[in-house]
Coordinates of C-alpha atoms and ligand atoms in Angstrom, one line a residue:
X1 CA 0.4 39.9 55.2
X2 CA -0.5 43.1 53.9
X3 CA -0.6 46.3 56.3
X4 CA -3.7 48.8 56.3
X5 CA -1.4 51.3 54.7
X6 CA 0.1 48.8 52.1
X7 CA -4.0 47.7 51.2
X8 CA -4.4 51.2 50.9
X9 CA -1.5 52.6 48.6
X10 CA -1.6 49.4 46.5
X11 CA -5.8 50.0 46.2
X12 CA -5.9 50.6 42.4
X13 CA -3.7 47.7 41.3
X14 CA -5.0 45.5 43.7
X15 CA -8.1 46.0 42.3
X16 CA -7.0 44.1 39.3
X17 CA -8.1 40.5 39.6
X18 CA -4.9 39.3 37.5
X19 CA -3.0 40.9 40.7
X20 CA -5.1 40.8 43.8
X21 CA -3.8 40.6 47.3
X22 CA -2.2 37.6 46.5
X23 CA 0.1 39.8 43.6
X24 CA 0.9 42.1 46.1
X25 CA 1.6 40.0 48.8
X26 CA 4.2 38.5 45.6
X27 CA 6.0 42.1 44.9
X28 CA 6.2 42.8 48.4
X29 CA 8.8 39.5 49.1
X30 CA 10.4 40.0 45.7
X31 CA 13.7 41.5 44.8
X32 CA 14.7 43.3 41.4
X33 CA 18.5 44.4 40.2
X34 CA 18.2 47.0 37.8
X35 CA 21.5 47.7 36.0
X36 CA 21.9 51.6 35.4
X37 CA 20.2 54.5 36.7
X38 CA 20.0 56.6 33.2
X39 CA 17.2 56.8 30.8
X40 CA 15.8 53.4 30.9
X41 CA 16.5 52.6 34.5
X42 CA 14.7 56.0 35.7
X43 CA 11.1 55.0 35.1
X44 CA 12.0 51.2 35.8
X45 CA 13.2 52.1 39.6
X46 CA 10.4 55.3 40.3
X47 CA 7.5 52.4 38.7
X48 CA 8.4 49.5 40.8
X49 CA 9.2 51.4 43.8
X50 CA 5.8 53.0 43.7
X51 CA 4.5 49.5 42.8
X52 CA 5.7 47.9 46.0
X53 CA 8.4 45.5 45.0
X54 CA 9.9 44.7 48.1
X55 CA 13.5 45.4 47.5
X56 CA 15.3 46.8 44.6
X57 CA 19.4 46.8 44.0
X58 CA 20.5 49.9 42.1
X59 CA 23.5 49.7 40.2
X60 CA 25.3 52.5 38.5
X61 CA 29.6 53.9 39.2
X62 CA 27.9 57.4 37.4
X63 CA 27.7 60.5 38.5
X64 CA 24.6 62.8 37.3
X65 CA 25.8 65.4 34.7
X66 CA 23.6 68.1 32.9
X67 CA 22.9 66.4 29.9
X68 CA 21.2 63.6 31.5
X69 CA 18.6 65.5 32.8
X70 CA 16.8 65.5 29.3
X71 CA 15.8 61.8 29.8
X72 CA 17.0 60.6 32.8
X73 CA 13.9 61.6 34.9
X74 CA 14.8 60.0 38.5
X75 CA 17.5 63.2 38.9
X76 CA 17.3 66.5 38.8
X77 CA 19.2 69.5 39.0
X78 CA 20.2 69.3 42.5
X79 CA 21.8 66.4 42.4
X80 CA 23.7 67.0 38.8
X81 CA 27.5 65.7 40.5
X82 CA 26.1 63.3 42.9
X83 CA 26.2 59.4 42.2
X84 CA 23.4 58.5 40.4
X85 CA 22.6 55.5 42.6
X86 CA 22.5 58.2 45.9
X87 CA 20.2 60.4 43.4
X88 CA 18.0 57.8 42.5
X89 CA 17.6 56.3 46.2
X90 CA 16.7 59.8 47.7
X91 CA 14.0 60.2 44.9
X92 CA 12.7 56.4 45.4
X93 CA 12.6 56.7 49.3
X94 CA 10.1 60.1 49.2
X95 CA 8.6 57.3 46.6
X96 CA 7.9 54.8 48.8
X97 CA 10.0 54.5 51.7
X98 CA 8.6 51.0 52.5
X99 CA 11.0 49.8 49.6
X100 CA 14.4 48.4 50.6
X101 CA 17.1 49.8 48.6
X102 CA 20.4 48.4 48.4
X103 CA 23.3 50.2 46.9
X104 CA 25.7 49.7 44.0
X105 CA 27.7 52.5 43.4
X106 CA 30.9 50.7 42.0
X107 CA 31.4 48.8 38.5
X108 CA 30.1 45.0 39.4
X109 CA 32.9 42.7 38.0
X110 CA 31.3 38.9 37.6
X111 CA 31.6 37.6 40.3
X112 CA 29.6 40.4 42.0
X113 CA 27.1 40.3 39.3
X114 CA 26.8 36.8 39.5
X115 CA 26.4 37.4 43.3
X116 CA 24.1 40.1 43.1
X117 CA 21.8 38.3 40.1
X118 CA 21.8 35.0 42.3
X119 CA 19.8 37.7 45.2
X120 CA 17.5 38.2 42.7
X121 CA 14.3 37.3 41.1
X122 CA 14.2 39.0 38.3
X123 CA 16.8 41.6 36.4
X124 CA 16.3 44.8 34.5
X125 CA 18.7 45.9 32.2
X126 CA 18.9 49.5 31.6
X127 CA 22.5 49.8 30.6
X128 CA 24.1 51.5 27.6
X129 CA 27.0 49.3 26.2
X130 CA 27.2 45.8 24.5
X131 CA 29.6 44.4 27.0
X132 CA 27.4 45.0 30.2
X133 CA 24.3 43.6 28.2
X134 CA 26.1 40.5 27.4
X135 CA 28.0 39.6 30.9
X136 CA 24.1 40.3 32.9
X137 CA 23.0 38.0 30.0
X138 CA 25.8 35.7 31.2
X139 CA 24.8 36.0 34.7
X140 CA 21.2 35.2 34.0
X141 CA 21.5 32.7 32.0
X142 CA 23.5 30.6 34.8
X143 CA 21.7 31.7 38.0
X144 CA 18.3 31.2 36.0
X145 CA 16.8 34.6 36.9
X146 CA 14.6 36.0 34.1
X147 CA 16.0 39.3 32.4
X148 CA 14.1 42.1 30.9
X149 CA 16.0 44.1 28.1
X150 CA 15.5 47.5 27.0
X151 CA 17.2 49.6 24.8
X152 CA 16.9 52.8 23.1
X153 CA 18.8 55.3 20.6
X154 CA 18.1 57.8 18.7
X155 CA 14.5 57.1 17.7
X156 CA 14.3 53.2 18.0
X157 CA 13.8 51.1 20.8
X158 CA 13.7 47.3 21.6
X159 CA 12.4 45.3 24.0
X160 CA 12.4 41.5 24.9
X161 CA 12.2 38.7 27.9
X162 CA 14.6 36.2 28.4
X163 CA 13.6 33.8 30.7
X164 CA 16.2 30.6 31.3
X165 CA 13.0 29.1 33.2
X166 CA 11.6 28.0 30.1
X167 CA 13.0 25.4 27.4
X168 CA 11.9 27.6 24.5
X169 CA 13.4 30.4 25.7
X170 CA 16.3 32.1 23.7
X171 CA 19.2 34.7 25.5
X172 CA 20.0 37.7 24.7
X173 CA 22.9 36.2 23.2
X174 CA 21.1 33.9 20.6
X175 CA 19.6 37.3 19.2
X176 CA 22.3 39.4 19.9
X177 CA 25.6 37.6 19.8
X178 CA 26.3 37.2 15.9
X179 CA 25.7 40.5 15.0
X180 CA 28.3 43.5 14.8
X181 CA 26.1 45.6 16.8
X182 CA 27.9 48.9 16.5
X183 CA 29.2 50.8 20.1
X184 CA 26.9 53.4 19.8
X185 CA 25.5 55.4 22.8
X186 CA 22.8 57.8 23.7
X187 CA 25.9 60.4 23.9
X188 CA 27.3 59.9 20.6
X189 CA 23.9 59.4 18.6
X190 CA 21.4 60.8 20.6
X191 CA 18.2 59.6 22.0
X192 CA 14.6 61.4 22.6
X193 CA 13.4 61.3 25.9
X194 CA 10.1 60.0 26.0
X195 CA 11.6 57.1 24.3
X196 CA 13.6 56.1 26.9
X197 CA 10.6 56.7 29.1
X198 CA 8.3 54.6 26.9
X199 CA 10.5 51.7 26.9
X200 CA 11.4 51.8 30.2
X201 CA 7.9 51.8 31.4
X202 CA 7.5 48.2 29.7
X203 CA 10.4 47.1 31.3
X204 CA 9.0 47.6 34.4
X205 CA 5.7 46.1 33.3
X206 CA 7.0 43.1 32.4
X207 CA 9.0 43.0 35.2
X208 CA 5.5 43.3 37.2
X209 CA 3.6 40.4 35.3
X210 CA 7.0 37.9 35.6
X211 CA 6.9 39.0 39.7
X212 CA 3.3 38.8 40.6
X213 CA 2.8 35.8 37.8
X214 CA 0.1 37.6 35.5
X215 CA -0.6 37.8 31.6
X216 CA 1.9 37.0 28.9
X217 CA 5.4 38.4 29.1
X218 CA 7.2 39.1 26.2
X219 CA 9.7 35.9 26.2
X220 CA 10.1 34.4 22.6
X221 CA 9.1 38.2 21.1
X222 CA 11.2 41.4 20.2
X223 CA 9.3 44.3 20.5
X224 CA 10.8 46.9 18.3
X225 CA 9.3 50.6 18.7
X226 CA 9.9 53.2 15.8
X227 CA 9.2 56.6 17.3
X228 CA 9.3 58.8 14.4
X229 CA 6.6 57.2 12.5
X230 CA 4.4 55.6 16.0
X231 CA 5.0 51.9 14.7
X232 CA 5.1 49.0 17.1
X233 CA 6.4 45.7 15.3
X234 CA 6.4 42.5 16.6
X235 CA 9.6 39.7 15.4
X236 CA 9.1 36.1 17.2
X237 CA 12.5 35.0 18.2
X238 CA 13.7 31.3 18.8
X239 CA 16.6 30.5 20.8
X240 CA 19.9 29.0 19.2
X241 CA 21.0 25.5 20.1
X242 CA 24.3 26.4 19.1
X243 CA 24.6 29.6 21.4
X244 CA 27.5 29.5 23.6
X245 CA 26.0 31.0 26.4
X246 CA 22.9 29.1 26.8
X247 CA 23.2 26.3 24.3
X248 CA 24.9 23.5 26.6
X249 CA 23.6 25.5 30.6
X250 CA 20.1 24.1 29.6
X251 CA 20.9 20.3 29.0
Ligands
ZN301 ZN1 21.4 31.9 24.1

């Protein structure tokens, strides 16, 4: 059940019909991993803390540095040389310390990934670099736990649902895996902030409707958001039989 407080601090979303006590009641017993603690990750953890999702895993091996501060809104200048994970769990407990927060500060190799997305119900990724997208693809695809991508540079961003609970679904791998998507990062191209801050606030939207089971999510669509001219585009996206990393998990 819901506490006096918890009725109380959830008021205005509970008010929603699509999310009701009932919603709450769902975020309060569900658990998100959301990989990286930059730009993308910063309004993802500070929305569903303050939502009330009942425990989030933080995982980032940074440390804060100057020239994240731009974007990365969870840390500030105080904690420029801490871990970003210890940065972002001070932040999210004067947040909402009724959250549980669990801690990881070190790379996750696979099997602690697979580990930590089996814990799961739903995973966020906020990270910068092709090979982290595509081994929490991995992961989700096998444990079956929906994942919400996000991704920003310069003045583009993207955003799309994967969901290995449904047949139609593709992976981030049937969109992603053919193409010779260059290595680029925030740090080498750049990236504006409230960019990061836009798509990152979907993210955790959608990670609210797949947790407390309301509206549409965005599985089968790529959101693609051009900052420079205030465009949002819409491409429908089918999942590849022949993909080889959710092609044969599905039969
Ligand atoms: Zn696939």
């Amino acid at each position: 059940m819901l506490t006096d407080d918890e009725l109380l601090r959830y008021s205005r979303q509970i008010l929603l019909q699509q999310v009701d006590i009932d919603g709450q009641l769902r975020l309060k017993q569900s658990r998100a991993l959301i990989v990286g603690m930059g730009g993308l990750g910063s309004p993802v953890a500070l929305y569903l803390a303050a939502a009330g999702v009942g425990e989030l895993h933080l995982a980032d091996f940074d440390s804060v540095d100057l020239t994240n501060l731009q974007r990365q809104i969870i840390h500030d200048t105080q904690s420029v040389g801490q871990s970003k994970v210890d940065s972002a769990m001070s932040r999210l407990t004067a947040i909402n310390p009724q959250v549980r927060l669990v801690a990881h500060r070190a790379a996750l190799d696979s099997d602690s990934l697979a580990a930590t997305v089996e814990a799961v119900d739903v995973v966020l990724d906020c990270s910068d670099n092709f090979s982290t997208r595509e081994a929490v693809n991995a992961a989700c695809v096998a444990a079956g736990r929906p994942l919400v991508s996000g991704a920003a540079i310069r003045l583009e961003g993207q955003l799309s649902v994967f969901d290995p609970r449904r047949a139609e679904s593709p992976c981030y791998h049937c969109l992603y895996g053919h193409g010779s998507e260059s290595e680029l990062t925030c740090s080498e191209a750049g990236v504006i902030g409230p960019l990061v801050g836009l798509v990152g606030s979907l993210q955790a939207l959608e990670a609210l409707k797949v947790l407390a089971e309301f509206g549409e999510p965005l599985v089968g669509r790529l959101l693609l958001i051009d900052a420079l001219s205030t465009r949002f585009r819409e491409l429908k996206v089918k999942r590849d039989p022949g993909c080889s990393v959710c092609g044969s998990a599905r039969q």
